[in-house]
Coordinates of N, CA, C and O in Angstrom, one line a residue:
D653 N 243.2 -137.7 132.1 CA 244.0 -137.7 130.9 C 244.6 -136.3 130.7 O 244.0 -135.3 131.1
E654 N 245.7 -136.2 129.9 CA 246.4 -134.9 129.7 C 245.5 -133.8 129.0 O 245.5 -132.7 129.5
P655 N 244.8 -134.1 127.9 CA 244.0 -133.0 127.3 C 243.0 -132.4 128.3 O 242.8 -131.2 128.3
R656 N 242.4 -133.3 129.1 CA 241.4 -132.8 130.0 C 242.1 -131.9 131.1 O 241.6 -130.9 131.5
A657 N 243.2 -132.4 131.6 CA 244.0 -131.6 132.6 C 244.3 -130.2 132.0 O 244.2 -129.2 132.7
H658 N 244.7 -130.1 130.7 CA 245.0 -128.8 130.1 C 243.8 -128.0 130.0 O 243.8 -126.7 130.3
R659 N 242.6 -128.6 129.7 CA 241.4 -127.8 129.6 C 241.0 -127.2 130.9 O 240.5 -126.1 131.0
I660 N 241.1 -128.0 132.0 CA 240.8 -127.6 133.3 C 241.7 -126.4 133.7 O 241.2 -125.4 134.2
E661 N 243.0 -126.6 133.5 CA 243.9 -125.5 133.9 C 243.6 -124.3 133.0 O 243.7 -123.2 133.6
A662 N 243.3 -124.4 131.8 CA 243.1 -123.3 130.9 C 241.8 -122.5 131.3 O 241.7 -121.3 131.1
G663 N 240.8 -123.2 131.9 CA 239.5 -122.7 132.2 C 239.5 -122.1 133.6 O 238.5 -121.5 134.0
A664 N 240.5 -122.2 134.4 CA 240.5 -121.7 135.8 C 241.0 -120.3 135.8 O 241.7 -119.8 135.0
D665 N 240.6 -119.6 136.9 CA 241.0 -118.2 137.1 C 242.4 -118.2 137.8 O 243.2 -117.3 137.4
F666 N 242.7 -119.2 138.6 CA 244.0 -119.3 139.3 C 244.4 -120.7 139.4 O 243.6 -121.6 139.3
F667 N 245.8 -120.9 139.5 CA 246.3 -122.2 139.6 C 247.2 -122.2 140.9 O 248.1 -121.4 141.0
L668 N 246.9 -123.0 141.9 CA 247.6 -123.1 143.1 C 248.7 -124.1 143.1 O 248.5 -125.3 142.8
M669 N 249.9 -123.7 143.4 CA 251.1 -124.5 143.3 C 252.0 -124.2 144.6 O 253.0 -123.6 144.4
P670 N 251.6 -124.8 145.7 CA 252.4 -124.4 147.0 C 253.5 -125.4 147.2 O 253.6 -126.1 148.2
S671 N 254.4 -125.5 146.3 CA 255.5 -126.5 146.3 C 256.5 -126.2 147.5 O 256.8 -125.1 147.8
R672 N 257.0 -127.3 148.1 CA 258.1 -127.2 149.0 C 259.4 -126.9 148.3 O 260.2 -126.2 148.8
F673 N 259.6 -127.5 147.2 CA 260.7 -127.3 146.3 C 260.2 -127.5 144.9 O 259.3 -128.3 144.6
E674 N 260.8 -126.8 143.9 CA 260.4 -126.9 142.5 C 261.6 -126.6 141.7 O 261.9 -125.4 141.5
P675 N 262.3 -127.5 141.2 CA 263.5 -127.2 140.3 C 263.1 -126.5 139.1 O 263.9 -125.7 138.6
C676 N 262.0 -126.7 138.5 CA 261.6 -126.0 137.3 C 260.1 -125.8 137.3 O 259.5 -124.8 137.5
G677 N 259.4 -126.9 137.0 CA 257.9 -126.9 137.0 C 257.4 -126.5 135.6 O 257.8 -125.5 135.0
L678 N 256.5 -127.3 135.1 CA 255.8 -127.0 133.9 C 254.4 -126.4 134.1 O 254.0 -125.6 133.3
N679 N 253.7 -126.8 135.1 CA 252.4 -126.4 135.3 C 252.2 -124.9 135.4 O 251.2 -124.3 134.8
Q680 N 253.1 -124.2 136.1 CA 252.9 -122.7 136.1 C 253.1 -122.1 134.8 O 252.5 -121.1 134.4
M681 N 254.0 -122.7 133.9 CA 254.2 -122.2 132.6 C 252.9 -122.5 131.7 O 252.5 -121.6 130.9
Y682 N 252.3 -123.6 131.9 CA 251.0 -123.9 131.2 C 250.0 -122.8 131.7 O 249.3 -122.2 130.9
S683 N 249.9 -122.6 133.0 CA 249.0 -121.6 133.5 C 249.2 -120.2 132.9 O 248.3 -119.6 132.5
L684 N 250.5 -119.8 132.9 CA 250.8 -118.5 132.4 C 250.4 -118.4 130.9 O 249.8 -117.4 130.5
R685 N 250.6 -119.5 130.1 CA 250.3 -119.5 128.7 C 248.8 -119.4 128.5 O 248.3 -118.7 127.6
Y686 N 248.0 -120.0 129.4 CA 246.5 -120.0 129.3 C 245.9 -118.7 129.9 O 244.7 -118.6 129.8
G687 N 246.7 -117.9 130.6 CA 246.2 -116.8 131.3 C 245.5 -117.1 132.6 O 244.8 -116.3 133.2
T688 N 245.9 -118.3 133.2 CA 245.4 -118.7 134.5 C 246.5 -118.3 135.5 O 247.6 -118.8 135.4
L689 N 246.2 -117.3 136.3 CA 247.3 -116.7 137.2 C 247.7 -117.7 138.2 O 246.9 -118.2 139.0
P690 N 249.0 -118.0 138.3 CA 249.5 -118.9 139.3 C 249.7 -118.3 140.7 O 250.0 -117.1 140.8
I691 N 249.4 -119.1 141.7 CA 249.6 -118.7 143.1 C 250.6 -119.7 143.5 O 250.3 -120.9 143.6
V692 N 251.9 -119.3 143.8 CA 253.0 -120.2 144.0 C 253.7 -119.9 145.3 O 253.8 -118.7 145.7
R693 N 254.4 -120.9 145.9 CA 255.4 -120.6 146.9 C 256.7 -120.3 146.2 O 257.1 -120.9 145.2
A694 N 257.3 -119.2 146.6 CA 258.5 -118.7 146.0 C 259.7 -119.6 146.3 O 260.4 -119.5 147.3
T695 N 259.9 -120.6 145.4 CA 261.0 -121.5 145.5 C 261.4 -121.9 144.1 O 260.6 -122.0 143.2
G696 N 262.7 -122.2 143.9 CA 263.2 -122.8 142.7 C 262.8 -122.1 141.4 O 262.8 -120.9 141.3
G697 N 262.3 -122.9 140.4 CA 261.9 -122.4 139.1 C 260.7 -121.5 139.2 O 260.4 -120.7 138.2
L698 N 259.9 -121.6 140.2 CA 258.7 -120.8 140.4 C 259.1 -119.3 140.5 O 258.4 -118.4 140.0
V699 N 260.2 -119.0 141.2 CA 260.7 -117.7 141.3 C 261.1 -117.1 140.0 O 260.9 -115.9 139.7
D700 N 261.7 -118.0 139.1 CA 262.1 -117.6 137.8 C 261.0 -117.3 136.8 O 261.2 -116.5 135.9
T701 N 259.9 -117.9 137.0 CA 258.9 -117.8 136.0 C 257.6 -117.0 136.4 O 256.9 -116.6 135.5
V702 N 257.4 -116.8 137.6 CA 256.2 -116.1 138.1 C 256.7 -114.8 138.7 O 257.3 -114.8 139.8
Q703 N 256.3 -113.7 138.1 CA 256.7 -112.4 138.7 C 255.6 -111.9 139.7 O 254.4 -112.0 139.3
Q704 N 256.0 -111.5 140.8 CA 255.1 -111.1 141.9 C 254.2 -109.9 141.5 O 254.7 -109.0 140.9
Y705 N 252.9 -110.0 141.8 CA 252.0 -109.0 141.5 C 252.3 -107.8 142.4 O 252.6 -107.9 143.6
D706 N 252.2 -106.6 141.9 CA 252.4 -105.3 142.6 C 251.1 -104.6 142.6 O 250.7 -104.1 141.5
E707 N 250.5 -104.4 143.7 CA 249.2 -103.7 143.8 C 249.2 -102.3 143.3 O 248.2 -101.8 142.8
R708 N 250.4 -101.6 143.6 CA 250.5 -100.2 143.2 C 250.5 -100.0 141.7 O 249.9 -99.1 141.2
T709 N 251.2 -100.9 141.0 CA 251.3 -100.7 139.5 C 250.5 -101.7 138.7 O 250.3 -101.4 137.5
G710 N 250.1 -102.8 139.3 CA 249.4 -103.8 138.5 C 250.4 -104.7 137.8 O 249.9 -105.6 137.0
E711 N 251.7 -104.5 137.9 CA 252.7 -105.4 137.3 C 252.7 -106.8 137.9 O 252.3 -107.0 139.0
G712 N 253.2 -107.7 137.2 CA 253.4 -109.1 137.7 C 252.6 -110.1 136.8 O 251.9 -109.7 135.9
T713 N 252.8 -111.3 137.1 CA 252.1 -112.4 136.4 C 251.5 -113.4 137.3 O 251.0 -114.4 136.8
G714 N 251.5 -113.2 138.6 CA 250.9 -114.1 139.5 C 251.2 -113.7 141.0 O 251.6 -112.5 141.2
F715 N 250.9 -114.6 141.9 CA 251.0 -114.3 143.3 C 252.0 -115.3 143.9 O 251.9 -116.5 143.7
R716 N 252.9 -114.7 144.7 CA 253.9 -115.6 145.4 C 253.9 -115.4 146.9 O 253.6 -114.3 147.3
F717 N 254.2 -116.4 147.6 CA 254.4 -116.3 149.1 C 255.7 -117.1 149.4 O 256.1 -118.0 148.8
A718 N 256.3 -116.6 150.5 CA 257.6 -117.1 150.9 C 257.5 -118.3 151.9 O 258.2 -119.3 151.8
D719 N 256.7 -118.1 152.9 CA 256.6 -119.0 154.0 C 255.7 -120.2 153.7 O 254.6 -120.1 153.1
L720 N 256.2 -121.4 154.0 CA 255.4 -122.6 153.8 C 254.5 -122.9 155.0 O 254.8 -123.8 155.8
T721 N 253.5 -122.0 155.2 CA 252.6 -122.1 156.3 C 251.1 -122.0 155.8 O 250.9 -121.4 154.8
P722 N 250.2 -122.6 156.6 CA 248.8 -122.4 156.2 C 248.4 -120.9 156.1 O 247.6 -120.6 155.2
D723 N 248.9 -120.1 157.0 CA 248.5 -118.7 157.0 C 249.0 -118.0 155.7 O 248.3 -117.2 155.1
A724 N 250.2 -118.3 155.3 CA 250.8 -117.7 154.1 C 250.0 -118.1 152.9 O 249.7 -117.3 152.0
L725 N 249.7 -119.4 152.8 CA 248.9 -119.9 151.7 C 247.5 -119.2 151.7 O 247.1 -118.7 150.6
A726 N 246.8 -119.3 152.8 CA 245.4 -118.7 152.8 C 245.5 -117.2 152.5 O 244.6 -116.7 151.8
N727 N 246.4 -116.5 153.1 CA 246.5 -115.0 152.9 C 246.7 -114.7 151.4 O 246.2 -113.8 150.8
T728 N 247.6 -115.5 150.8 CA 247.9 -115.2 149.3 C 246.7 -115.6 148.4 O 246.4 -114.9 147.5
V729 N 246.0 -116.7 148.7 CA 244.8 -117.0 148.0 C 243.8 -115.9 148.2 O 243.1 -115.4 147.2
G730 N 243.6 -115.4 149.4 CA 242.7 -114.3 149.7 C 243.1 -113.1 149.0 O 242.2 -112.4 148.4
W731 N 244.4 -112.8 148.9 CA 244.9 -111.6 148.2 C 244.5 -111.7 146.7 O 244.1 -110.8 146.0
A732 N 244.7 -112.9 146.1 CA 244.4 -113.1 144.7 C 242.9 -113.0 144.4 O 242.5 -112.3 143.5
V733 N 242.1 -113.6 145.3 CA 240.6 -113.5 145.1 C 240.2 -112.0 145.2 O 239.4 -111.5 144.5
S734 N 240.7 -111.3 146.2 CA 240.4 -109.9 146.5 C 240.8 -109.1 145.2 O 240.0 -108.2 144.8
T735 N 242.0 -109.4 144.7 CA 242.4 -108.6 143.5 C 241.5 -108.9 142.3 O 241.1 -108.0 141.6
W736 N 241.0 -110.1 142.2 CA 240.1 -110.5 141.1 C 238.8 -109.7 141.2 O 238.3 -109.3 140.2
Y737 N 238.3 -109.5 142.4 CA 237.1 -108.8 142.6 C 237.3 -107.2 142.6 O 236.5 -106.5 142.0
D738 N 238.3 -106.8 143.3 CA 238.5 -105.3 143.5 C 239.3 -104.6 142.4 O 239.2 -103.4 142.3
R739 N 240.1 -105.3 141.6 CA 241.0 -104.7 140.6 C 241.0 -105.6 139.3 O 242.0 -106.1 138.9
P740 N 239.8 -105.7 138.7 CA 239.7 -106.6 137.5 C 240.7 -106.1 136.4 O 241.1 -106.9 135.6
A741 N 240.9 -104.8 136.3 CA 241.8 -104.3 135.2 C 243.3 -104.8 135.5 O 244.0 -105.2 134.5
H742 N 243.7 -104.9 136.7 CA 245.0 -105.5 137.0 C 245.0 -107.0 136.6 O 246.0 -107.4 136.1
V743 N 244.0 -107.7 137.0 CA 243.9 -109.1 136.6 C 244.0 -109.3 135.1 O 244.7 -110.2 134.6
D744 N 243.2 -108.5 134.4 CA 243.2 -108.6 132.9 C 244.6 -108.3 132.4 O 245.1 -109.0 131.5
A745 N 245.3 -107.3 132.9 CA 246.6 -106.9 132.4 C 247.6 -108.0 132.8 O 248.5 -108.4 131.9
M746 N 247.5 -108.6 134.0 CA 248.4 -109.7 134.3 C 248.2 -110.9 133.4 O 249.2 -111.6 133.0
R747 N 247.0 -111.2 133.1 CA 246.7 -112.4 132.2 C 247.3 -112.1 130.8 O 247.9 -113.0 130.3
R748 N 247.1 -110.9 130.3 CA 247.7 -110.6 129.0 C 249.3 -110.7 129.0 O 249.9 -111.3 128.1
R749 N 249.8 -110.2 130.1 CA 251.3 -110.2 130.3 C 251.8 -111.7 130.4 O 252.8 -112.0 129.8
A750 N 251.0 -112.5 131.2 CA 251.4 -113.9 131.4 C 251.4 -114.6 130.0 O 252.3 -115.4 129.7
M751 N 250.3 -114.4 129.3 CA 250.2 -115.1 128.0 C 251.2 -114.7 127.0 O 251.5 -115.5 126.1
A752 N 251.8 -113.5 127.1 CA 252.8 -113.0 126.2 C 254.2 -113.5 126.5 O 255.1 -113.3 125.6
Q753 N 254.4 -114.2 127.6 CA 255.7 -114.6 127.9 C 256.2 -115.7 127.0 O 255.4 -116.5 126.5
D754 N 257.5 -115.8 126.8 CA 258.0 -116.8 125.8 C 259.0 -117.7 126.6 O 260.1 -117.3 127.0
F755 N 258.5 -119.0 126.8 CA 259.3 -120.0 127.5 C 259.9 -121.0 126.5 O 260.2 -122.1 126.9
S756 N 259.9 -120.6 125.2 CA 260.3 -121.6 124.2 C 261.8 -121.9 124.3 O 262.6 -121.1 124.9
W757 N 262.3 -123.0 123.7 CA 263.7 -123.3 123.7 C 264.5 -122.2 122.9 O 265.6 -121.9 123.2
E758 N 263.8 -121.7 121.8 CA 264.5 -120.6 121.1 C 264.8 -119.4 121.9 O 265.9 -118.9 121.9
S759 N 263.9 -119.0 122.8 CA 264.1 -117.9 123.7 C 265.2 -118.2 124.7 O 266.1 -117.4 125.0
A760 N 265.1 -119.4 125.3 CA 266.2 -119.8 126.2 C 267.5 -119.9 125.6 O 268.5 -119.4 126.2
A761 N 267.6 -120.4 124.4 CA 268.9 -120.5 123.7 C 269.4 -119.1 123.4 O 270.7 -118.8 123.5
A762 N 268.6 -118.2 123.0 CA 269.0 -116.8 122.7 C 269.5 -116.1 124.0 O 270.5 -115.4 123.9
E763 N 268.8 -116.3 125.1 CA 269.3 -115.8 126.4 C 270.6 -116.4 126.8 O 271.5 -115.7 127.3
Y764 N 270.8 -117.7 126.5 CA 272.1 -118.3 126.9 C 273.2 -117.7 126.0 O 274.3 -117.4 126.5
E765 N 272.9 -117.5 124.7 CA 274.0 -116.9 123.9 C 274.3 -115.5 124.3 O 275.5 -115.1 124.3
R766 N 273.3 -114.7 124.7 CA 273.6 -113.4 125.2 C 274.4 -113.4 126.5 O 275.4 -112.6 126.7
A767 N 274.1 -114.3 127.4 CA 274.9 -114.5 128.6 C 276.3 -114.9 128.4 O 277.2 -114.5 129.0
A768 N 276.5 -115.8 127.4 CA 277.8 -116.3 127.1 C 278.6 -115.2 126.5 O 279.9 -115.1 126.7
A769 N 278.0 -114.4 125.7 CA 278.7 -113.3 125.0 C 279.1 -112.2 126.0 O 280.1 -111.5 125.8
D770 N 278.4 -112.0 127.1 CA 278.6 -111.0 128.1 C 278.5 -111.6 129.5 O 277.4 -111.5 130.1
P771 N 279.5 -112.3 130.0 CA 279.4 -113.1 131.3 C 279.1 -112.2 132.5 O 278.5 -112.7 133.4
G772 N 279.4 -110.9 132.4 CA 279.1 -110.0 133.5 C 277.6 -109.6 133.6 O 277.2 -109.1 134.6
R773 N 276.9 -109.9 132.6 CA 275.4 -109.5 132.6 C 274.6 -110.6 133.3 O 274.7 -111.8 133.0
A774 N 273.8 -110.2 134.2 CA 272.9 -111.1 134.9 C 271.7 -111.4 134.0 O 271.0 -110.4 133.6
G775 N 271.3 -112.6 133.9 CA 270.2 -113.0 133.1 C 268.9 -112.9 133.9 O 268.9 -112.5 135.0
P776 N 267.8 -113.2 133.3 CA 266.5 -113.1 133.9 C 266.3 -114.2 135.0 O 265.4 -114.1 135.8
A777 N 267.1 -115.2 135.0 CA 266.9 -116.3 135.9 C 267.5 -115.9 137.3 O 267.7 -114.7 137.5
R778 N 267.9 -116.8 138.1 CA 268.3 -116.5 139.5 C 269.7 -116.1 139.6 O 270.2 -116.0 140.7
Q779 N 270.4 -115.9 138.5 CA 271.8 -115.5 138.5 C 272.0 -114.3 139.5 O 271.5 -113.2 139.2
G780 N 272.6 -114.5 140.6 CA 272.8 -113.4 141.5 C 271.7 -113.1 142.4 O 271.8 -112.4 143.4
R781 N 270.5 -113.7 142.1 CA 269.3 -113.5 142.9 C 269.0 -112.1 143.2 O 268.6 -111.7 144.3
E782 N 269.3 -111.2 142.2 CA 269.0 -109.8 142.4 C 267.5 -109.5 142.5 O 266.7 -110.3 142.0
Q783 N 267.1 -108.5 143.3 CA 265.7 -108.2 143.5 C 265.2 -107.4 142.3 O 265.8 -106.4 141.9
R784 N 264.1 -107.9 141.8 CA 263.4 -107.2 140.7 C 262.3 -106.3 141.3 O 261.9 -106.5 142.4
A785 N 261.9 -105.3 140.6 CA 260.8 -104.4 141.1 C 259.6 -105.2 141.5 O 259.1 -106.0 140.7
G786 N 259.1 -104.9 142.6 CA 257.9 -105.6 143.1 C 258.1 -107.0 143.5 O 257.1 -107.8 143.6
D787 N 259.3 -107.4 143.7 CA 259.6 -108.8 143.9 C 259.9 -109.0 145.4 O 261.0 -108.9 145.9
D788 N 258.8 -109.3 146.2 CA 258.9 -109.4 147.6 C 259.8 -110.6 148.1 O 260.3 -110.6 149.2
C789 N 259.8 -111.6 147.3 CA 260.4 -112.9 147.7 C 261.8 -113.1 147.2 O 262.5 -114.1 147.6
A790 N 262.4 -112.2 146.4 CA 263.7 -112.4 145.8 C 264.8 -112.5 146.9 O 265.8 -113.2 146.7
D791 N 264.6 -111.8 148.0 CA 265.6 -111.8 149.0 C 265.4 -112.9 150.0 O 266.2 -113.0 151.0
Q792 N 264.4 -113.8 149.8 CA 264.2 -114.9 150.7 C 265.1 -116.0 150.3 O 265.3 -116.4 149.1
P793 N 265.8 -116.7 151.3 CA 266.6 -117.8 150.9 C 265.8 -119.0 150.4 O 264.6 -119.1 150.9
E794 N 266.3 -119.7 149.5 CA 265.5 -120.9 149.1 C 265.6 -122.0 150.1 O 266.7 -122.2 150.7
Q795 N 264.5 -122.6 150.4 CA 264.5 -123.6 151.4 C 263.8 -124.9 150.8 O 262.6 -125.0 150.8
H796 N 264.7 -125.7 150.2 CA 264.2 -126.8 149.4 C 263.6 -127.9 150.2 O 262.7 -128.6 149.8
F797 N 264.1 -128.1 151.4 CA 263.6 -129.2 152.2 C 263.1 -128.7 153.6 O 263.7 -128.8 154.6
M798 N 261.9 -128.2 153.5 CA 261.2 -127.7 154.7 C 260.5 -128.9 155.4 O 260.0 -129.7 154.7
P799 N 260.4 -128.9 156.7 CA 259.8 -130.0 157.4 C 258.3 -129.9 157.1 O 257.7 -128.9 157.0
M800 N 257.7 -131.1 156.9 CA 256.2 -131.2 156.7 C 255.5 -131.1 158.1 O 256.1 -131.5 159.1
P801 N 254.3 -130.7 158.1 CA 253.5 -130.7 159.3 C 253.4 -132.1 159.9 O 253.4 -133.1 159.2
Q802 N 253.4 -132.2 161.2 CA 253.5 -133.5 161.9 C 252.1 -134.2 161.9 O 252.0 -135.3 162.2
H803 N 251.0 -133.4 161.8 CA 249.7 -134.0 161.8 C 249.3 -134.5 160.5 O 249.7 -133.9 159.4
R804 N 248.4 -135.5 160.4 CA 247.8 -136.0 159.2 C 246.4 -135.4 159.1 O 245.8 -135.1 160.2
P805 N 245.8 -135.4 157.9 CA 244.5 -134.8 157.8 C 243.4 -135.4 158.7 O 242.5 -134.7 159.2
E806 N 243.6 -136.7 159.0 CA 242.6 -137.4 159.9 C 242.8 -137.0 161.4 O 241.9 -137.3 162.2
Q807 N 243.9 -136.4 161.7 CA 244.2 -136.1 163.1 C 243.7 -134.6 163.3 O 243.9 -133.8 162.5
P808 N 243.1 -134.3 164.5 CA 242.7 -132.9 164.7 C 243.9 -132.1 164.9 O 245.0 -132.5 165.4
L809 N 243.8 -130.8 164.6 CA 244.9 -129.8 164.9 C 245.0 -129.6 166.4 O 244.1 -129.6 167.1
E810 N 246.3 -129.4 166.8 CA 246.5 -129.0 168.2 C 246.0 -127.6 168.4 O 245.8 -126.8 167.5
A811 N 245.8 -127.3 169.6 CA 245.2 -125.9 170.0 C 246.1 -124.8 169.5 O 245.6 -123.7 169.1
D812 N 247.4 -125.0 169.4 CA 248.3 -123.9 169.0 C 248.6 -123.9 167.5 O 249.3 -123.0 167.0
E813 N 248.0 -124.8 166.7 CA 248.1 -124.8 165.3 C 247.0 -124.1 164.6 O 245.8 -124.5 164.8
P814 N 247.2 -123.0 163.9 CA 246.1 -122.3 163.2 C 245.5 -123.1 162.1 O 246.1 -123.9 161.4
E815 N 244.2 -122.9 162.0 CA 243.5 -123.5 160.8 C 243.8 -122.6 159.6 O 244.1 -121.4 159.7
I816 N 243.7 -123.2 158.4 CA 243.9 -122.4 157.2 C 242.8 -121.3 157.2 O 241.7 -121.6 157.4
G817 N 243.3 -120.1 156.9 CA 242.3 -119.0 156.8 C 242.0 -118.3 158.1 O 241.2 -117.4 158.2
A818 N 242.7 -118.8 159.2 CA 242.3 -118.2 160.5 C 242.7 -116.7 160.6 O 242.2 -116.0 161.4
H819 N 243.7 -116.3 159.9 CA 244.2 -114.9 160.0 C 244.1 -114.1 158.7 O 244.9 -113.3 158.4
V820 N 243.1 -114.4 157.9 CA 242.9 -113.7 156.7 C 242.3 -112.3 157.0 O 241.5 -112.1 157.9
T821 N 242.8 -111.3 156.3 CA 242.4 -109.9 156.5 C 240.9 -109.7 156.1 O 240.4 -110.5 155.3
Q822 N 240.3 -108.6 156.6 CA 238.9 -108.4 156.2 C 238.7 -108.3 154.7 O 237.7 -108.8 154.2
G823 N 239.6 -107.6 154.0 CA 239.5 -107.4 152.6 C 239.6 -108.7 151.9 O 238.8 -109.0 150.9
Q824 N 240.5 -109.6 152.3 CA 240.7 -110.9 151.7 C 239.5 -111.8 152.0 O 239.0 -112.5 151.2
Q825 N 239.0 -111.7 153.3 CA 237.8 -112.5 153.6 C 236.6 -112.1 152.8 O 235.9 -112.9 152.4
R826 N 236.4 -110.8 152.5 CA 235.3 -110.3 151.7 C 235.5 -111.0 150.3 O 234.5 -111.5 149.7
G827 N 236.7 -111.0 149.7 CA 236.9 -111.7 148.4 C 236.6 -113.1 148.5 O 236.0 -113.7 147.6
I828 N 237.0 -113.8 149.6 CA 236.8 -115.3 149.7 C 235.3 -115.5 149.8 O 234.8 -116.4 149.2
Q829 N 234.5 -114.7 150.5 CA 233.1 -114.9 150.7 C 232.4 -114.7 149.4 O 231.4 -115.4 149.1
R830 N 232.8 -113.8 148.5 CA 232.2 -113.6 147.2 C 232.4 -114.8 146.3 O 231.7 -115.0 145.4
A831 N 233.5 -115.4 146.5 CA 233.9 -116.5 145.5 C 233.1 -117.7 145.7 O 232.2 -118.1 145.8

């Protein structure tokens, strides 16, 4: 039921959303509002709503990855868990920043009015797809229809297909083992 789903999402440390395509998405906005840091594939509306974490500054509101591969997913989850253990002040700041975002219709309408008044001004959305500070994925092309893996869960992986987590760095592995 919906209230239980919201309580689960609000009580989590991270929310994983590895979408192949996502025109908008509400779940990452719920996560941000609850302070549950999203881990998302950089596509569609997820690029617009989740700012990439920057280890140097602590800026961002979540973790994004560009490639739709098991390695990219595992490495990003490992990075998030490692950050949770090794840089708790960054995680706390990201949560506060995420919860302070305004995705209301009033905010969207005000942004639309500003953009209409000054058409040359690029808004916060994907207009122009300009790269923001710490935004590793902004220059990646959107790939809405990526091919799905050919194996099904009940089929064994081929010898040349990596298992999820096969190439996680030592720091990320340390974070995963503690979790």
